[in-house]
Short mmCIF file of C-alpha atoms and ligand atoms in Angstrom, two decimals:
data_model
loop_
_atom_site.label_atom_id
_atom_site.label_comp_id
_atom_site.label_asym_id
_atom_site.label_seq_id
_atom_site.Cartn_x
_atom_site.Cartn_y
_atom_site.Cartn_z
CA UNK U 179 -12.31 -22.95 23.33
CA UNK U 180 -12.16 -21.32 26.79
CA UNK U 181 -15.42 -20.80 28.77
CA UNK U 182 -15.67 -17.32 30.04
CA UNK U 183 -17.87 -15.43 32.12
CA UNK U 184 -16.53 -12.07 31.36
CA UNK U 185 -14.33 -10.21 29.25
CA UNK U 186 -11.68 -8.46 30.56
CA UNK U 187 -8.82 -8.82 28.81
CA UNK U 188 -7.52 -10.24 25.47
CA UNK U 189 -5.19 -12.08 27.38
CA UNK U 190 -8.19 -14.17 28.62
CA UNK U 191 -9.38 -14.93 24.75
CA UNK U 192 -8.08 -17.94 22.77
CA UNK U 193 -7.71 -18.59 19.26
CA UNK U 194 -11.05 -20.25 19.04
CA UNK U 195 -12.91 -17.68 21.32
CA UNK U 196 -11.70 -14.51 19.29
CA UNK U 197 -12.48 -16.37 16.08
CA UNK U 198 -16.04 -17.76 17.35
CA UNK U 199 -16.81 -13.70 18.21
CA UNK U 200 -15.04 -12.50 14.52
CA UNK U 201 -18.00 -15.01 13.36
CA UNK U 202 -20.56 -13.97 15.67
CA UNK U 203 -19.62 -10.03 14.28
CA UNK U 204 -20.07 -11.57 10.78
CA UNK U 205 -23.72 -12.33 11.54
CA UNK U 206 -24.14 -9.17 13.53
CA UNK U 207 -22.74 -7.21 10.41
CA UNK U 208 -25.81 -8.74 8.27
CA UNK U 209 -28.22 -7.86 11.04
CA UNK U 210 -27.49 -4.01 10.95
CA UNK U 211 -27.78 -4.16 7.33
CA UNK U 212 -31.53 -5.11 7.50
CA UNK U 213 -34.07 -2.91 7.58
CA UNK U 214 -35.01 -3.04 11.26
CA UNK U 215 -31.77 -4.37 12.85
CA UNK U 216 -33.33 -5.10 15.73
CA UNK U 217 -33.42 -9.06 16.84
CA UNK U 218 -34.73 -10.26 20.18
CA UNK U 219 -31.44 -12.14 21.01
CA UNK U 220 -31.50 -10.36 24.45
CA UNK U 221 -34.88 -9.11 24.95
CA UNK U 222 -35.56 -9.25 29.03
CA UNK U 223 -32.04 -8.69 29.62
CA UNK U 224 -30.20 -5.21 31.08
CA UNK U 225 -27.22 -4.08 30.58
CA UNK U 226 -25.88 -1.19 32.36
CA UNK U 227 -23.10 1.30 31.00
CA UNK U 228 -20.97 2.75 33.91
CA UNK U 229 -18.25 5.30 32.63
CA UNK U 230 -16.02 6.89 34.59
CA UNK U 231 -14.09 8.07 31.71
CA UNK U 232 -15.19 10.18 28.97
CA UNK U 233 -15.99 8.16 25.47
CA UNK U 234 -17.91 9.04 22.52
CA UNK U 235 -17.30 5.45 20.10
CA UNK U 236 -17.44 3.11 23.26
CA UNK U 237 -20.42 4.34 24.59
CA UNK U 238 -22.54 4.66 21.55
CA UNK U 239 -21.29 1.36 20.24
CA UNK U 240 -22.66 -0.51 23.13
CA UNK U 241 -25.98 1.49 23.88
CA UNK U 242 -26.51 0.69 19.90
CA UNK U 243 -24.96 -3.19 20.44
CA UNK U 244 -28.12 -3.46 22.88
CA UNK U 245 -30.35 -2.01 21.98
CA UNK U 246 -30.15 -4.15 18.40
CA UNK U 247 -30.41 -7.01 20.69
CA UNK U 248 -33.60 -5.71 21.71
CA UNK U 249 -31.74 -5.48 25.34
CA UNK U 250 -32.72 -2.22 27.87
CA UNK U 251 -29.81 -0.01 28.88
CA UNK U 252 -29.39 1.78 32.46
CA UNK U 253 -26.40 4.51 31.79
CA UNK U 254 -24.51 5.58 34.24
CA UNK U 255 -22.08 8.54 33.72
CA UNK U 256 -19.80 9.39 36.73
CA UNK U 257 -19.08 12.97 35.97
CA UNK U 258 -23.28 13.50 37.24
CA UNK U 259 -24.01 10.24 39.84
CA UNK U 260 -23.13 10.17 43.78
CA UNK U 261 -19.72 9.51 43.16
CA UNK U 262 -19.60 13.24 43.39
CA UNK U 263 -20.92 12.64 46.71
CA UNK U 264 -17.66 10.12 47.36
CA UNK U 265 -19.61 7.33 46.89
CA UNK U 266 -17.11 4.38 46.01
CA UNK U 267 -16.63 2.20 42.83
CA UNK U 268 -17.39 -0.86 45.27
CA UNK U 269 -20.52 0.71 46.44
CA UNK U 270 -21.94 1.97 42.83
CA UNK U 271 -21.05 -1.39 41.40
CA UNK U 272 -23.11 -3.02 44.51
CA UNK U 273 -25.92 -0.50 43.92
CA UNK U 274 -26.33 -0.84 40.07
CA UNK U 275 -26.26 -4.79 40.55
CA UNK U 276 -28.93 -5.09 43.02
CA UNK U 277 -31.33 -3.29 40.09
CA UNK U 278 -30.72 -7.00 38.53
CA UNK U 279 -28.93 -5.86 35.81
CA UNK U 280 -27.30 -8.93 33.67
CA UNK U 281 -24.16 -7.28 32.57
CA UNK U 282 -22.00 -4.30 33.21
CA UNK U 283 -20.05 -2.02 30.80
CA UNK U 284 -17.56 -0.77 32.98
CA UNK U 285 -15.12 2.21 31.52
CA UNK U 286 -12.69 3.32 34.50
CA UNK U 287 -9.10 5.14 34.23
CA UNK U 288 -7.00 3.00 36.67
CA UNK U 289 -5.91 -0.38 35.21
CA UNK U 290 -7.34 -2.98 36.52
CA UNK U 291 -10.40 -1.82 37.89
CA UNK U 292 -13.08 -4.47 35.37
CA UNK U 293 -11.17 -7.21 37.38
CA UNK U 294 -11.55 -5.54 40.52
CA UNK U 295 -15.16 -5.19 39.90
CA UNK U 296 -15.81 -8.72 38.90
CA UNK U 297 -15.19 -9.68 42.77
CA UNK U 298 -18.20 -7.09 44.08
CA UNK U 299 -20.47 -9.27 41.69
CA UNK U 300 -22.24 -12.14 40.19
CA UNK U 301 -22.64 -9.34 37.21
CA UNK U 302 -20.91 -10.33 33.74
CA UNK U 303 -18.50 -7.78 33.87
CA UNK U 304 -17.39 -5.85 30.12
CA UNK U 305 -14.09 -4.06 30.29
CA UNK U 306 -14.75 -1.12 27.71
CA UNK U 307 -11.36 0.05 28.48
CA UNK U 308 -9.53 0.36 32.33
CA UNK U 309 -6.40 3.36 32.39
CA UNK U 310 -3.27 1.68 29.92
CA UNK U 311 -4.32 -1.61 30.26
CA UNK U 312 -6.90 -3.50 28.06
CA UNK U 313 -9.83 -1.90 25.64
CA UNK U 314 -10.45 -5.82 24.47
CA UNK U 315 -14.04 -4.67 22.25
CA UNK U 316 -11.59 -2.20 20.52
CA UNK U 317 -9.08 -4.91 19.60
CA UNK U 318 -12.57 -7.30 18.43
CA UNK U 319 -13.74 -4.96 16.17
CA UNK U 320 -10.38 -3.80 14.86
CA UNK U 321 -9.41 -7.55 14.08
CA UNK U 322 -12.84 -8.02 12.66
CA UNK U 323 -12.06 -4.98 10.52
CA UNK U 324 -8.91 -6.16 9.03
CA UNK U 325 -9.77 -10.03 8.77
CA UNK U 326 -12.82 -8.35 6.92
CA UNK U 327 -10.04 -7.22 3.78
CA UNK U 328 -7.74 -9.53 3.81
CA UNK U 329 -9.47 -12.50 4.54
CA UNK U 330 -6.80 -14.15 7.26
CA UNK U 331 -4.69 -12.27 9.40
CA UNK U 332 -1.39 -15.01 9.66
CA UNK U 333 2.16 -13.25 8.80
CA UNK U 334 0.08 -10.42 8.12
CA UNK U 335 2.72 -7.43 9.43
CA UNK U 336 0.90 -5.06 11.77
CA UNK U 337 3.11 -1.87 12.82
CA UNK U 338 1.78 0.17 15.88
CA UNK U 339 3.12 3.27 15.96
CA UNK U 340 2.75 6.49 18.58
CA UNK U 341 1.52 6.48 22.19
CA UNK U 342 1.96 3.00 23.44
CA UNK U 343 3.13 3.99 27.15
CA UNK U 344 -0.37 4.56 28.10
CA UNK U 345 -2.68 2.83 25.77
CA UNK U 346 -4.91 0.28 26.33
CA UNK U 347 -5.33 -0.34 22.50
CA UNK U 348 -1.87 -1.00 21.77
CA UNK U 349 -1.52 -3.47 24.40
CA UNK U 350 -4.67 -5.41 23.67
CA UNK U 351 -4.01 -5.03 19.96
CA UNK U 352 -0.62 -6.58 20.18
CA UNK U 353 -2.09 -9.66 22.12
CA UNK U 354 -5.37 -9.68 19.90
CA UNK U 355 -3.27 -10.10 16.44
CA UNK U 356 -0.35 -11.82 17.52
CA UNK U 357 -3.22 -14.70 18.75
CA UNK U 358 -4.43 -14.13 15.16
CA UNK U 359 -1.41 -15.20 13.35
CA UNK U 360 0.09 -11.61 12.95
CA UNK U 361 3.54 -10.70 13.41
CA UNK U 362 3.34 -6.92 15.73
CA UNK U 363 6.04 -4.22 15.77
CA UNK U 364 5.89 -1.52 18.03
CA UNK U 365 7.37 1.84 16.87
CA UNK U 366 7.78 4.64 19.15
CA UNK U 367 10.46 6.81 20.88
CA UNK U 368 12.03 5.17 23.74
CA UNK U 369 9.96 7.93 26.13
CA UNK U 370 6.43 6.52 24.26
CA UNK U 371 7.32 2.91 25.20
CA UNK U 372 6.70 0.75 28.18
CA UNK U 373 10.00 0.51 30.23
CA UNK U 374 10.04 -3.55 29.96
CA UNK U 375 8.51 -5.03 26.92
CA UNK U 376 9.91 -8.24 28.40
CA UNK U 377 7.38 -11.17 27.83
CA UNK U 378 5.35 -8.97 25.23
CA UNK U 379 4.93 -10.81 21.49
CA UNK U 380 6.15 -8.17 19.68
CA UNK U 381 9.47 -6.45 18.24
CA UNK U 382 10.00 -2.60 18.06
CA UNK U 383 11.84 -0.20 16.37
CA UNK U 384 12.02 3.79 17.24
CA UNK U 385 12.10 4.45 13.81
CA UNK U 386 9.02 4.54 11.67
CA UNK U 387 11.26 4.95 8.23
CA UNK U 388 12.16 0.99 8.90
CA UNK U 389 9.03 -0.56 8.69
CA UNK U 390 6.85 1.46 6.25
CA UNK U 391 7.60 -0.45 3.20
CA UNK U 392 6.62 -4.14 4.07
CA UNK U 393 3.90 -3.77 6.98
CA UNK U 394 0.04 -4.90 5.74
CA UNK U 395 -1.58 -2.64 8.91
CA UNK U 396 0.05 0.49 10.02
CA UNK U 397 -2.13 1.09 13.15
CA UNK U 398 -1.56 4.68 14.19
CA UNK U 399 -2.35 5.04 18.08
CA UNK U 400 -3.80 8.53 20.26
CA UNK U 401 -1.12 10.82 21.72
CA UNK U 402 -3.17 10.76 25.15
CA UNK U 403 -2.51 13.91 26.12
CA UNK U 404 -4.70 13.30 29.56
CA UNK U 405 -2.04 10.77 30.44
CA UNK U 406 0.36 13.22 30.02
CA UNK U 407 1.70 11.87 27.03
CA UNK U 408 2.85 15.54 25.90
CA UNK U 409 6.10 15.37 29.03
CA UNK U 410 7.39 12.44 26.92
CA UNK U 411 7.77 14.20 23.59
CA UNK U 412 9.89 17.77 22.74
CA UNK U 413 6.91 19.08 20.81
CA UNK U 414 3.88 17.72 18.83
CA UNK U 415 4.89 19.01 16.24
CA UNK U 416 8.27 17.44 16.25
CA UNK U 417 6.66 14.27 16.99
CA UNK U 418 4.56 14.72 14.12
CA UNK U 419 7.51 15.02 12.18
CA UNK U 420 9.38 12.17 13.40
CA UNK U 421 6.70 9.64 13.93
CA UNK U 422 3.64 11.03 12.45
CA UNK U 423 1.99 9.26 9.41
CA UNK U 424 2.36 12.29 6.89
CA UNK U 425 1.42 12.11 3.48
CA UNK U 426 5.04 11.10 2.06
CA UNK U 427 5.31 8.43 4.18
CA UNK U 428 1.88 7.07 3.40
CA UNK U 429 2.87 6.98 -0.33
CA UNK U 430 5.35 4.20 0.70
CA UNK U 431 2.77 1.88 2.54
CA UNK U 432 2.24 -1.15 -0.37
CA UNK U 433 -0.65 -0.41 -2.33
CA UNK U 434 -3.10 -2.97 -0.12
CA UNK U 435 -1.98 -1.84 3.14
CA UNK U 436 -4.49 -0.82 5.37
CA UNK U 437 -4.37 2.95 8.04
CA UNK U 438 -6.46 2.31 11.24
CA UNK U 439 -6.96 4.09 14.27
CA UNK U 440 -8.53 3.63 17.08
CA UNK U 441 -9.97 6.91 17.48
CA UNK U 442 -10.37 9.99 18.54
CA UNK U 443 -7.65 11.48 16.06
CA UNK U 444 -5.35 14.55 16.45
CA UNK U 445 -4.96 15.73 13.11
CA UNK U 446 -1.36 16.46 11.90
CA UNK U 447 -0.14 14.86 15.59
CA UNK U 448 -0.22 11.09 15.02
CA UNK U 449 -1.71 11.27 11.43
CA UNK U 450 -2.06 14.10 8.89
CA UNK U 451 -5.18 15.13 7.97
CA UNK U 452 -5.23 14.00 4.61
CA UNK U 453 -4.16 10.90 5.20
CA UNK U 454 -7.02 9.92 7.36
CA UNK U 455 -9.22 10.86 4.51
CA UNK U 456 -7.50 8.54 1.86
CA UNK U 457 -9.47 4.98 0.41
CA UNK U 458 -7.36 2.59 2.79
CA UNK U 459 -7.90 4.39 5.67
CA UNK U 460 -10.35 2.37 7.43
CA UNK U 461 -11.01 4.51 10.53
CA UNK U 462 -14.57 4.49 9.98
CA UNK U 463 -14.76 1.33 9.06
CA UNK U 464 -13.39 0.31 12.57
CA UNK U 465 -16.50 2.83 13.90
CA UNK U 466 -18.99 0.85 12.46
CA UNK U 467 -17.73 -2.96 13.27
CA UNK U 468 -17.83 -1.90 16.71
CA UNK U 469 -21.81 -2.10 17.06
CA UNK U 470 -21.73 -5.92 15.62
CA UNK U 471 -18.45 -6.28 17.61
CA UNK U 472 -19.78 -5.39 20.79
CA UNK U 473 -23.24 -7.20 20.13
CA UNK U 474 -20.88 -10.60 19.25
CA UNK U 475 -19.81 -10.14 23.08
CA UNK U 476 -22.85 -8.90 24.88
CA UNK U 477 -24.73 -12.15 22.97
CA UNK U 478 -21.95 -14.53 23.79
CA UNK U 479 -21.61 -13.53 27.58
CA UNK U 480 -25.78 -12.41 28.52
CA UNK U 481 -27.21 -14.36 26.16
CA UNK U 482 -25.45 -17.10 26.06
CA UNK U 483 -22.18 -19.13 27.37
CA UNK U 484 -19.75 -18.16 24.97
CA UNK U 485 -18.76 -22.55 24.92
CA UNK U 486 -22.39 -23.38 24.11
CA UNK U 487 -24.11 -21.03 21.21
CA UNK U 488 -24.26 -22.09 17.85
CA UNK U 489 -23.71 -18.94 15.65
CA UNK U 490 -26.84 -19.67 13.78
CA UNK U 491 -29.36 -18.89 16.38
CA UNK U 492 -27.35 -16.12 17.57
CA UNK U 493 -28.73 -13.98 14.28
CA UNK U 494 -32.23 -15.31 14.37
N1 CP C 582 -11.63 4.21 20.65
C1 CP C 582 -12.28 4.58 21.77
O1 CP C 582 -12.29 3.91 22.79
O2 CP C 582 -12.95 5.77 21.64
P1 CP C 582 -13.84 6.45 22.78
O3 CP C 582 -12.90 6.89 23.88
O4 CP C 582 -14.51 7.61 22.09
O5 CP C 582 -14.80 5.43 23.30
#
């Protein structure tokens, strides 16, 4: 298992590491069942939340992830700090470390910019997602989520299908279940697809019709329409039609097969309405593992090295 000091990507995660946090999540799952799920795995400790990018799910998640590890939270939202004064991301990541904070949540649209930070500080840094490139407590929880039906994830078939140009959850998803044994397809039109999916471990298709019939995860993805998305597509409403999961075509998914999303939906773009609302849609399912998700890697990076901590004490 790899030693880490932060998480950044889940290019950076092995085998052992994503399946030593899956386990860690396990425990965490029991601890929000209990009456007070609160445990002092991290009391002392402070983690700070800086987003410079809106988020309802992230945020909570990890405010909620600390707080059940009976760790204090400094938030820190852009949108009303002195980076409307022009203050820089070097500078605010300077200032909020010299509060002696032990870890840092850091949300930012440009790729790249958790690995950035990282050299502006001793801080363990937590990439809760950085522009298109990696949202890797997204991909923990959703892996959590699905190993949590179906036991193991290898030659499970995992289609993900929509916006994958620009998002973060797609490409950390593909890397996240592909390390897991899963075989990835990525379905989109040629205009919602990276221009070189050289080196990536997946196949694709541009046409949803091909895959719906033998896939075990049909992971439908955001049309983010702040990235523009909307110049790569004639309408939504076409899009809907040719890629969207509608009802008919989620009466052809085997009967097992689970719907996720990462979240926040638009209704009738990516998915129809209804559909999110049927019994294998696990969309809130994926909601809720992200508190024990996200407490898994605040515990194994602030509270612990992730090489060291025997899963055991972790839940005490
Ligand atoms: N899935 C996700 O990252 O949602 P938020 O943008 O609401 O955090």
């Amino acid at each position: 298992m790899k030693a880490l000091r932060h998480l950044l990507s889940m290019e950076d995660l092995d085998r052992d590491n994503i399946e030593y946090l899956l386990n860690l999540t396990a425990g965490y799952v029991e601890v929000s069942q209990r009456k007070i799920p609160r445990i002092p795995a991290l009391r002392g400790k402070t983690v700070a939340l800086a987003f410079y990018e809106d988020s309802t799910r992230t945020r909570i998640s990890f405010a909620t992830a600390a707080s059940r590890l009976s760790a204090d939270t400094i938030t820190f939202d852009a949108k009303r700090s002195s980076v409307n004064k022009g203050e820089s991301l070097r500078d605010t990541i300077e200032t909020i470390s010299a509060l002696g904070v032990h870890g840092i949540v850091v949300r930012h649209p440009d790729s790249g910019a958790s690995r950035q930070v990282c050299e502006w500080t001793d801080v363990v840094i937590i990439n809760a997602g950085d522009g298109r490139n990696q949202h890797p407590t997204q991909a923990l929880a959703d892996l959590y989520t699905a190993r949590a039906h179906f036991g193991a994830l290898d030659n499970k078939r995992v289609a993900i299908i929509g916006d994958i140009k620009n998002s973060r959850v797609a490409r950390s998803n593909a890397i996240g279940f592909t390390k897991m044994g899963a075989e990835v397809i990525f379905v989109a039109p040629k205009t919602l697809l990276p221009p070189n999916l050289n080196g990536w471990p997946v196949a694709h298709t541009h046409d949803i019709n091909e895959v719906l019939d033998n896939i075990d995860i049909c992971y439908l993805l955001r049309m983010q329409l702040e990235r523009s998305a909307a110049a790569a597509i004639p309408t939504l409403r076409e899009f809907h039609h040719e890629y969207g999961l509608t009802s008919a075509r989620a009466n052809r998914l085997k009967n097992d097969a689970l719907i996720m999303h990462p979240g926040p939906i638009n209704r009738d773009v990516e998915i129809s309405g209804e559909v999110a609302e049927r019994p294998n849609s696990v969309i809130g399912e994926q909601v809720a593992n992200g508190v024990p998700a996200r407490m898994a890697v605040l515990f194994a990076l602030i509270g612990s090295r992730l090489d060291l901590v025997d899963s055991e004490s972790a839940v005490a």
